[in-house]
Amino acid sequence: TRARVDVDVLCRGVHAVTGDEPLQPENATLLGGCLVIPQEVPGVGCRSLDVTGVDPERPADRALDAVHAVLVRPGGEPERALRGRHWWTRGEQPVTLPADPAADRPGRLRDGGVYLVTGGLGGVGLELAGRIARGARGPVLGLLGRSGFPPEPAWADWLRTHGEQDPTSARIRRLAALRELGARVEVLRADVTDLAGTRAAVDGLRARYGPVHGLVHAAGVPSRGLIAGKSADDVAAVLAAKTLGTLVLDEVCPAQELDFAVLCSSLTGRLGGPGQADYAAANAFLDAWAQWKRQRTGAAVTAVAWDTWRGVGMAAGLTDRLGGRSGPVAGGSALLHRLVESTPTGRTYATTLSTADSWIVDEHRIQGHGLVPGTTYLELVRAAVAEQAAGRVVELHQVLFTMPVIVPDGQTRELHTTVEEAGDGLRFAVRSRTGATGPAAWQEHASGTVTLADPEPGPPAVRDLDRVLRDCAVTEVLETEDELKRRLRLDKVEEAGLIQFAFGPRWRCLRRIQVGERRMLVTLELDQAYRADLDGYGLHPALLDAAGAAARIRARDVYYLPFTYGRVRVLGRLTGTLHCLVEPRDSGDSGETFSCDIELLDPAGRVLVQITDFTIKRINDPAAMAEQVDRAAAAPAAGADVLPGALRVLAEGVDAADAGAAFDRILAAAELPEQLAVCGRDLGALRRLARSVTPELLAREVERIAPLAATHPRPDLDTPYRAPVTEQERAVAAIWQEVLGVDRVGLDDDFFALGGHSLAAVQIGAKVQARFAVQLDLRDFFDGPTVANTARVVAGGAAAGDADRIEVLRRDPDEPAGLEGLSDDEVDAMLQELSAAGPTDRGDTG
């Protein structure tokens, strides 16, 4: 295994400590790597040491002694600045801003003022533009973005033809809202890194409305991937918007000529984050540039390091992927509580259930404990694909129920619904976390496939209810509670007593069963007190469950549970009153299963849902089933209450409304520091927590964030499949298959071609270390991202020697004592010599 390595990066001009030292904002970009390397690379520590200037009253060798004293003692505070012979560490100081800007109009905003917002069509840019529109009368908002946008005369047509879910439609509605607030809105197109294009766009704004009074620089490019997998072009793209873009804007709109310039930085520049090295570097530049600009010109420029805005901008989905809080998400269902993970091929949503907060389990009980009804899974999947369906018919196929979910009082259970591409359709799985690790960490409760079909031409299908009733050839009508209980065998269930079921008022919606020779017409009616449920549930779990339960009239035994749905075709949302046409299928003589087809109609006969081959299965050993329920209830909860610690806290962020209110207060402040952090939590504690993140911790916590994706076939690759041969190759391939969710991985298959990403690489590294007791250096991994190369790296991993250690040179006793009078180039050369490591004893490792 590799020995620990400690890297010290010597630099200058990064931190303003005294306020007088010369700053070099470009050097601050190295902070990104210093923060993130320990979070990505196993066994590596990293510190940044700013050695700007020396105390003129002290001999220069004292400064070098101070540097050496730190270098030979690894660890401790990772960001330090040497001034004279004293080391300073980075901290935070609370800033008091006006508490109620509405009481005193923000002094930095002018009525009719002209304001340029870069990234102006992004989530953060639009939110801040809205705050300006509310804080001043009739402002001009120049919203600058790179992408094309339809001209205003085409907005109405766009909304009409592209629908509610289209992103451009959403932006058009936001722009219309800005107009309603009295703002004049100009959509400008230019890449903020292009000086000529940005100058032309801003000159056009000035020509029409006059000088620009304020700037909000909110443009940015998200980071993608670990350091080891990044190319120079990847890094340049992330850096450019905030580095080169800032310089371009200062050329076009000099900050010293503005009432204010707010640079939207990020706490990532202070916390780092796996996969965020270049983004952290870009934001560290903004922080340092604001100090440099204020120092040189006195301009009213402030870099605001924002905490994550939950659900807005580049952070949209990040909080949810890492277990943060969120409200209901797209899909029109109260059951989808947050988006956990989103990839180009699929999504995973989380749902937290407790008997205290959810009627679904409070009113549907077994042995006194909440029991998630199988119809809940149908609603979860319907909602998960609703946005993607965009008006098409949702069809669920081969829905299989495996293990029930028991929710005891006082506990929570969290379900994860994953829907991902599979062939020509989609595959889904509903799982919960067990508290174990690896593949055993997740228990599957339901699975199946989904297709999205175009609606059939013509008007919606409508049944003539009178004719439906005639076709049933009714021979028996059941309307009283006693009759329904007897014919559904619920009285026998109560008498047997081995398994106790209990249902709340929403399940008591069965009003009439009209029984014929081959068909039944079942009428359901949800009490008026619960009709509001229908706004949050397209497939109301209680109504749908009651429709299936009516089929028990034909069943031959007492205890049955839902088993499969052959097909569920969703044509519309359920209504408070339903008529259900139930037609039994031939289920044989064993009584083991019972199947039927069901068609759900609204009071006018419109077809809402068509169910084919719904099957219930007999519980052959009720006593064993009761014991299983008791064991499940006694098991410790592994739901939302034990979500990952560090990642969850770091990802929580702030509500967009709170962030917007902070922006109002920033604009209302008489004076602002060059750097300002907006954070709803103790920033010092967050920095300490971020420093605790390591690749090993990340791998453990990521495994708990979301369930393993449903296994899918090996994609068609240009590389022919070559099977692993040796035991080591087979073990490595198994790790790849487990992490990537691919059912077959060949020796030469490319990691990225299989859908690999940064976090998957970290997980593979952690699992390789656990399996072989050898650390997988991610640089070696990405040099040849195949199973064959990983196996070779594992085989030679133990031989990694001391060549990877980074040592320091002690000061030469014959070295000149003073630095006074040396040129910048000479000082740079001395710093480079000092940091050019030469091997010495391990005790001197820097």
PDB file of N, CA, C and O in Angstrom, residues 438-439 708 711 721 723-747 754 763-764 767-768 771-772 786-788 790-791:
ATOM      1  N   GLY A 438     -22.847  -2.831   0.448  1.00  0.00           N
ATOM      2  CA  GLY A 438     -22.727  -3.580  -0.794  1.00  0.00           C
ATOM      3  C   GLY A 438     -24.090  -3.880  -1.384  1.00  0.00           C
ATOM      4  O   GLY A 438     -25.083  -3.197  -1.134  1.00  0.00           O
ATOM      5  N   PRO A 439     -24.176  -4.944  -2.205  1.00  0.00           N
ATOM      6  CA  PRO A 439     -25.444  -5.288  -2.847  1.00  0.00           C
ATOM      7  C   PRO A 439     -26.559  -5.575  -1.848  1.00  0.00           C
ATOM      8  O   PRO A 439     -27.724  -5.367  -2.137  1.00  0.00           O
ATOM      9  N   LEU A 708     -28.517   0.911  -5.869  1.00  0.00           N
ATOM     10  CA  LEU A 708     -27.853   0.491  -7.089  1.00  0.00           C
ATOM     11  C   LEU A 708     -28.855   0.514  -8.221  1.00  0.00           C
ATOM     12  O   LEU A 708     -29.994   0.105  -8.080  1.00  0.00           O
ATOM     13  N   THR A 711     -29.791  -3.594 -12.857  1.00  0.00           N
ATOM     14  CA  THR A 711     -28.787  -4.138 -13.754  1.00  0.00           C
ATOM     15  C   THR A 711     -29.282  -4.115 -15.195  1.00  0.00           C
ATOM     16  O   THR A 711     -30.423  -4.465 -15.477  1.00  0.00           O
ATOM     17  N   TYR A 721     -16.174  -8.167 -26.803  1.00  0.00           N
ATOM     18  CA  TYR A 721     -16.189  -8.686 -25.437  1.00  0.00           C
ATOM     19  C   TYR A 721     -15.099  -9.740 -25.267  1.00  0.00           C
ATOM     20  O   TYR A 721     -14.978 -10.676 -26.061  1.00  0.00           O
ATOM     21  N   ALA A 723     -13.745 -12.095 -22.101  1.00  0.00           N
ATOM     22  CA  ALA A 723     -14.096 -12.496 -20.743  1.00  0.00           C
ATOM     23  C   ALA A 723     -12.878 -12.473 -19.824  1.00  0.00           C
ATOM     24  O   ALA A 723     -11.764 -12.822 -20.242  1.00  0.00           O
ATOM     25  N   PRO A 724     -13.068 -12.083 -18.561  1.00  0.00           N
ATOM     26  CA  PRO A 724     -11.988 -12.197 -17.577  1.00  0.00           C
ATOM     27  C   PRO A 724     -11.577 -13.655 -17.427  1.00  0.00           C
ATOM     28  O   PRO A 724     -12.416 -14.560 -17.482  1.00  0.00           O
ATOM     29  N   VAL A 725     -10.286 -13.880 -17.198  1.00  0.00           N
ATOM     30  CA  VAL A 725      -9.767 -15.244 -17.132  1.00  0.00           C
ATOM     31  C   VAL A 725      -9.293 -15.588 -15.724  1.00  0.00           C
ATOM     32  O   VAL A 725      -9.734 -16.565 -15.134  1.00  0.00           O
ATOM     33  N   THR A 726      -8.386 -14.775 -15.187  1.00  0.00           N
ATOM     34  CA  THR A 726      -7.816 -15.107 -13.881  1.00  0.00           C
ATOM     35  C   THR A 726      -8.812 -14.778 -12.775  1.00  0.00           C
ATOM     36  O   THR A 726      -9.779 -14.032 -12.959  1.00  0.00           O
ATOM     37  N   GLU A 727      -8.546 -15.320 -11.598  1.00  0.00           N
ATOM     38  CA  GLU A 727      -9.412 -15.056 -10.455  1.00  0.00           C
ATOM     39  C   GLU A 727      -9.432 -13.558 -10.136  1.00  0.00           C
ATOM     40  O   GLU A 727     -10.487 -12.993  -9.809  1.00  0.00           O
ATOM     41  N   GLN A 728      -8.262 -12.923 -10.248  1.00  0.00           N
ATOM     42  CA  GLN A 728      -8.184 -11.485  -9.959  1.00  0.00           C
ATOM     43  C   GLN A 728      -8.987 -10.675 -10.979  1.00  0.00           C
ATOM     44  O   GLN A 728      -9.705  -9.733 -10.622  1.00  0.00           O
ATOM     45  N   GLU A 729      -8.878 -11.028 -12.245  1.00  0.00           N
ATOM     46  CA  GLU A 729      -9.645 -10.330 -13.283  1.00  0.00           C
ATOM     47  C   GLU A 729     -11.137 -10.498 -13.066  1.00  0.00           C
ATOM     48  O   GLU A 729     -11.916  -9.551 -13.217  1.00  0.00           O
ATOM     49  N   ARG A 730     -11.544 -11.702 -12.708  1.00  0.00           N
ATOM     50  CA  ARG A 730     -12.981 -11.936 -12.470  1.00  0.00           C
ATOM     51  C   ARG A 730     -13.472 -11.130 -11.270  1.00  0.00           C
ATOM     52  O   ARG A 730     -14.581 -10.599 -11.267  1.00  0.00           O
ATOM     53  N   ALA A 731     -12.644 -11.026 -10.221  1.00  0.00           N
ATOM     54  CA  ALA A 731     -13.046 -10.264  -9.039  1.00  0.00           C
ATOM     55  C   ALA A 731     -13.160  -8.774  -9.359  1.00  0.00           C
ATOM     56  O   ALA A 731     -14.096  -8.097  -8.913  1.00  0.00           O
ATOM     57  N   VAL A 732     -12.207  -8.259 -10.136  1.00  0.00           N
ATOM     58  CA  VAL A 732     -12.269  -6.842 -10.528  1.00  0.00           C
ATOM     59  C   VAL A 732     -13.488  -6.598 -11.406  1.00  0.00           C
ATOM     60  O   VAL A 732     -14.213  -5.608 -11.238  1.00  0.00           O
ATOM     61  N   ALA A 733     -13.740  -7.489 -12.354  1.00  0.00           N
ATOM     62  CA  ALA A 733     -14.908  -7.339 -13.227  1.00  0.00           C
ATOM     63  C   ALA A 733     -16.200  -7.346 -12.415  1.00  0.00           C
ATOM     64  O   ALA A 733     -17.140  -6.594 -12.715  1.00  0.00           O
ATOM     65  N   ALA A 734     -16.249  -8.182 -11.374  1.00  0.00           N
ATOM     66  CA  ALA A 734     -17.453  -8.231 -10.537  1.00  0.00           C
ATOM     67  C   ALA A 734     -17.676  -6.900  -9.825  1.00  0.00           C
ATOM     68  O   ALA A 734     -18.818  -6.445  -9.666  1.00  0.00           O
ATOM     69  N   ILE A 735     -16.580  -6.264  -9.394  1.00  0.00           N
ATOM     70  CA  ILE A 735     -16.699  -4.959  -8.751  1.00  0.00           C
ATOM     71  C   ILE A 735     -17.239  -3.935  -9.741  1.00  0.00           C
ATOM     72  O   ILE A 735     -18.126  -3.140  -9.424  1.00  0.00           O
ATOM     73  N   TRP A 736     -16.702  -3.941 -10.950  1.00  0.00           N
ATOM     74  CA  TRP A 736     -17.197  -3.024 -11.984  1.00  0.00           C
ATOM     75  C   TRP A 736     -18.688  -3.254 -12.241  1.00  0.00           C
ATOM     76  O   TRP A 736     -19.462  -2.306 -12.359  1.00  0.00           O
ATOM     77  N   GLN A 737     -19.077  -4.507 -12.362  1.00  0.00           N
ATOM     78  CA  GLN A 737     -20.472  -4.827 -12.641  1.00  0.00           C
ATOM     79  C   GLN A 737     -21.381  -4.339 -11.520  1.00  0.00           C
ATOM     80  O   GLN A 737     -22.457  -3.784 -11.758  1.00  0.00           O
ATOM     81  N   GLU A 738     -20.933  -4.522 -10.279  1.00  0.00           N
ATOM     82  CA  GLU A 738     -21.737  -4.110  -9.129  1.00  0.00           C
ATOM     83  C   GLU A 738     -21.919  -2.604  -9.109  1.00  0.00           C
ATOM     84  O   GLU A 738     -23.030  -2.101  -8.893  1.00  0.00           O
ATOM     85  N   VAL A 739     -20.847  -1.866  -9.351  1.00  0.00           N
ATOM     86  CA  VAL A 739     -20.907  -0.412  -9.268  1.00  0.00           C
ATOM     87  C   VAL A 739     -21.645   0.187 -10.459  1.00  0.00           C
ATOM     88  O   VAL A 739     -22.469   1.098 -10.314  1.00  0.00           O
ATOM     89  N   LEU A 740     -21.380  -0.321 -11.655  1.00  0.00           N
ATOM     90  CA  LEU A 740     -21.948   0.266 -12.870  1.00  0.00           C
ATOM     91  C   LEU A 740     -23.327  -0.294 -13.211  1.00  0.00           C
ATOM     92  O   LEU A 740     -24.017   0.257 -14.073  1.00  0.00           O
ATOM     93  N   GLY A 741     -23.724  -1.401 -12.559  1.00  0.00           N
ATOM     94  CA  GLY A 741     -25.025  -1.973 -12.847  1.00  0.00           C
ATOM     95  C   GLY A 741     -25.099  -2.650 -14.205  1.00  0.00           C
ATOM     96  O   GLY A 741     -26.180  -2.750 -14.789  1.00  0.00           O
ATOM     97  N   VAL A 742     -23.964  -3.116 -14.726  1.00  0.00           N
ATOM     98  CA  VAL A 742     -23.908  -3.799 -16.022  1.00  0.00           C
ATOM     99  C   VAL A 742     -23.784  -5.296 -15.766  1.00  0.00           C
ATOM    100  O   VAL A 742     -22.997  -5.720 -14.912  1.00  0.00           O
ATOM    101  N   ASP A 743     -24.558  -6.087 -16.500  1.00  0.00           N
ATOM    102  CA  ASP A 743     -24.589  -7.514 -16.176  1.00  0.00           C
ATOM    103  C   ASP A 743     -23.382  -8.279 -16.707  1.00  0.00           C
ATOM    104  O   ASP A 743     -23.192  -9.435 -16.357  1.00  0.00           O
ATOM    105  N   ARG A 744     -22.558  -7.642 -17.545  1.00  0.00           N
ATOM    106  CA  ARG A 744     -21.392  -8.339 -18.094  1.00  0.00           C
ATOM    107  C   ARG A 744     -20.371  -7.285 -18.503  1.00  0.00           C
ATOM    108  O   ARG A 744     -20.678  -6.390 -19.290  1.00  0.00           O
ATOM    109  N   VAL A 745     -19.169  -7.370 -17.938  1.00  0.00           N
ATOM    110  CA  VAL A 745     -18.108  -6.415 -18.260  1.00  0.00           C
ATOM    111  C   VAL A 745     -16.907  -7.190 -18.769  1.00  0.00           C
ATOM    112  O   VAL A 745     -16.434  -8.128 -18.108  1.00  0.00           O
ATOM    113  N   GLY A 746     -16.406  -6.803 -19.941  1.00  0.00           N
ATOM    114  CA  GLY A 746     -15.260  -7.471 -20.531  1.00  0.00           C
ATOM    115  C   GLY A 746     -13.953  -6.847 -20.089  1.00  0.00           C
ATOM    116  O   GLY A 746     -13.910  -5.716 -19.583  1.00  0.00           O
ATOM    117  N   LEU A 747     -12.869  -7.575 -20.305  1.00  0.00           N
ATOM    118  CA  LEU A 747     -11.549  -7.116 -19.891  1.00  0.00           C
ATOM    119  C   LEU A 747     -11.171  -5.785 -20.522  1.00  0.00           C
ATOM    120  O   LEU A 747     -10.513  -4.955 -19.903  1.00  0.00           O
ATOM    121  N   LEU A 754     -19.098   2.405 -20.635  1.00  0.00           N
ATOM    122  CA  LEU A 754     -20.073   1.647 -19.845  1.00  0.00           C
ATOM    123  C   LEU A 754     -20.946   2.548 -18.979  1.00  0.00           C
ATOM    124  O   LEU A 754     -21.757   2.056 -18.194  1.00  0.00           O
ATOM    125  N   GLN A 763     -16.035   4.758  -5.977  1.00  0.00           N
ATOM    126  CA  GLN A 763     -16.578   3.534  -5.395  1.00  0.00           C
ATOM    127  C   GLN A 763     -15.749   2.318  -5.786  1.00  0.00           C
ATOM    128  O   GLN A 763     -15.466   1.448  -4.961  1.00  0.00           O
ATOM    129  N   ILE A 764     -15.356   2.245  -7.063  1.00  0.00           N
ATOM    130  CA  ILE A 764     -14.533   1.116  -7.517  1.00  0.00           C
ATOM    131  C   ILE A 764     -13.222   1.096  -6.743  1.00  0.00           C
ATOM    132  O   ILE A 764     -12.766   0.047  -6.270  1.00  0.00           O
ATOM    133  N   LYS A 767     -13.826  -0.220  -3.217  1.00  0.00           N
ATOM    134  CA  LYS A 767     -14.125  -1.650  -3.192  1.00  0.00           C
ATOM    135  C   LYS A 767     -12.878  -2.485  -3.527  1.00  0.00           C
ATOM    136  O   LYS A 767     -12.684  -3.574  -2.976  1.00  0.00           O
ATOM    137  N   VAL A 768     -12.029  -1.969  -4.433  1.00  0.00           N
ATOM    138  CA  VAL A 768     -10.770  -2.657  -4.737  1.00  0.00           C
ATOM    139  C   VAL A 768      -9.893  -2.697  -3.490  1.00  0.00           C
ATOM    140  O   VAL A 768      -9.285  -3.722  -3.166  1.00  0.00           O
ATOM    141  N   ARG A 771     -11.291  -5.264  -1.109  1.00  0.00           N
ATOM    142  CA  ARG A 771     -11.186  -6.641  -1.597  1.00  0.00           C
ATOM    143  C   ARG A 771      -9.746  -7.136  -1.624  1.00  0.00           C
ATOM    144  O   ARG A 771      -9.451  -8.278  -1.260  1.00  0.00           O
ATOM    145  N   PHE A 772      -8.797  -6.248  -2.030  1.00  0.00           N
ATOM    146  CA  PHE A 772      -7.428  -6.698  -2.254  1.00  0.00           C
ATOM    147  C   PHE A 772      -6.427  -6.079  -1.285  1.00  0.00           C
ATOM    148  O   PHE A 772      -5.234  -6.380  -1.354  1.00  0.00           O
ATOM    149  N   THR A 786      -9.883   0.268 -17.891  1.00  0.00           N
ATOM    150  CA  THR A 786     -10.425  -1.038 -18.259  1.00  0.00           C
ATOM    151  C   THR A 786     -10.214  -1.998 -17.108  1.00  0.00           C
ATOM    152  O   THR A 786      -9.384  -1.762 -16.208  1.00  0.00           O
ATOM    153  N   VAL A 787     -10.955  -3.087 -17.121  1.00  0.00           N
ATOM    154  CA  VAL A 787     -10.774  -4.126 -16.106  1.00  0.00           C
ATOM    155  C   VAL A 787      -9.359  -4.694 -16.179  1.00  0.00           C
ATOM    156  O   VAL A 787      -8.713  -4.929 -15.151  1.00  0.00           O
ATOM    157  N   ALA A 788      -8.864  -4.901 -17.384  1.00  0.00           N
ATOM    158  CA  ALA A 788      -7.528  -5.476 -17.535  1.00  0.00           C
ATOM    159  C   ALA A 788      -6.481  -4.594 -16.872  1.00  0.00           C
ATOM    160  O   ALA A 788      -5.597  -5.076 -16.147  1.00  0.00           O
ATOM    161  N   THR A 790      -7.023  -2.274 -14.535  1.00  0.00           N
ATOM    162  CA  THR A 790      -7.258  -2.240 -13.094  1.00  0.00           C
ATOM    163  C   THR A 790      -6.657  -3.467 -12.432  1.00  0.00           C
ATOM    164  O   THR A 790      -6.042  -3.377 -11.365  1.00  0.00           O
ATOM    165  N   ALA A 791      -6.822  -4.627 -13.052  1.00  0.00           N
ATOM    166  CA  ALA A 791      -6.246  -5.858 -12.498  1.00  0.00           C
ATOM    167  C   ALA A 791      -4.724  -5.780 -12.462  1.00  0.00           C
ATOM    168  O   ALA A 791      -4.084  -6.216 -11.494  1.00  0.00           O
TER     169      ALA A 791
END
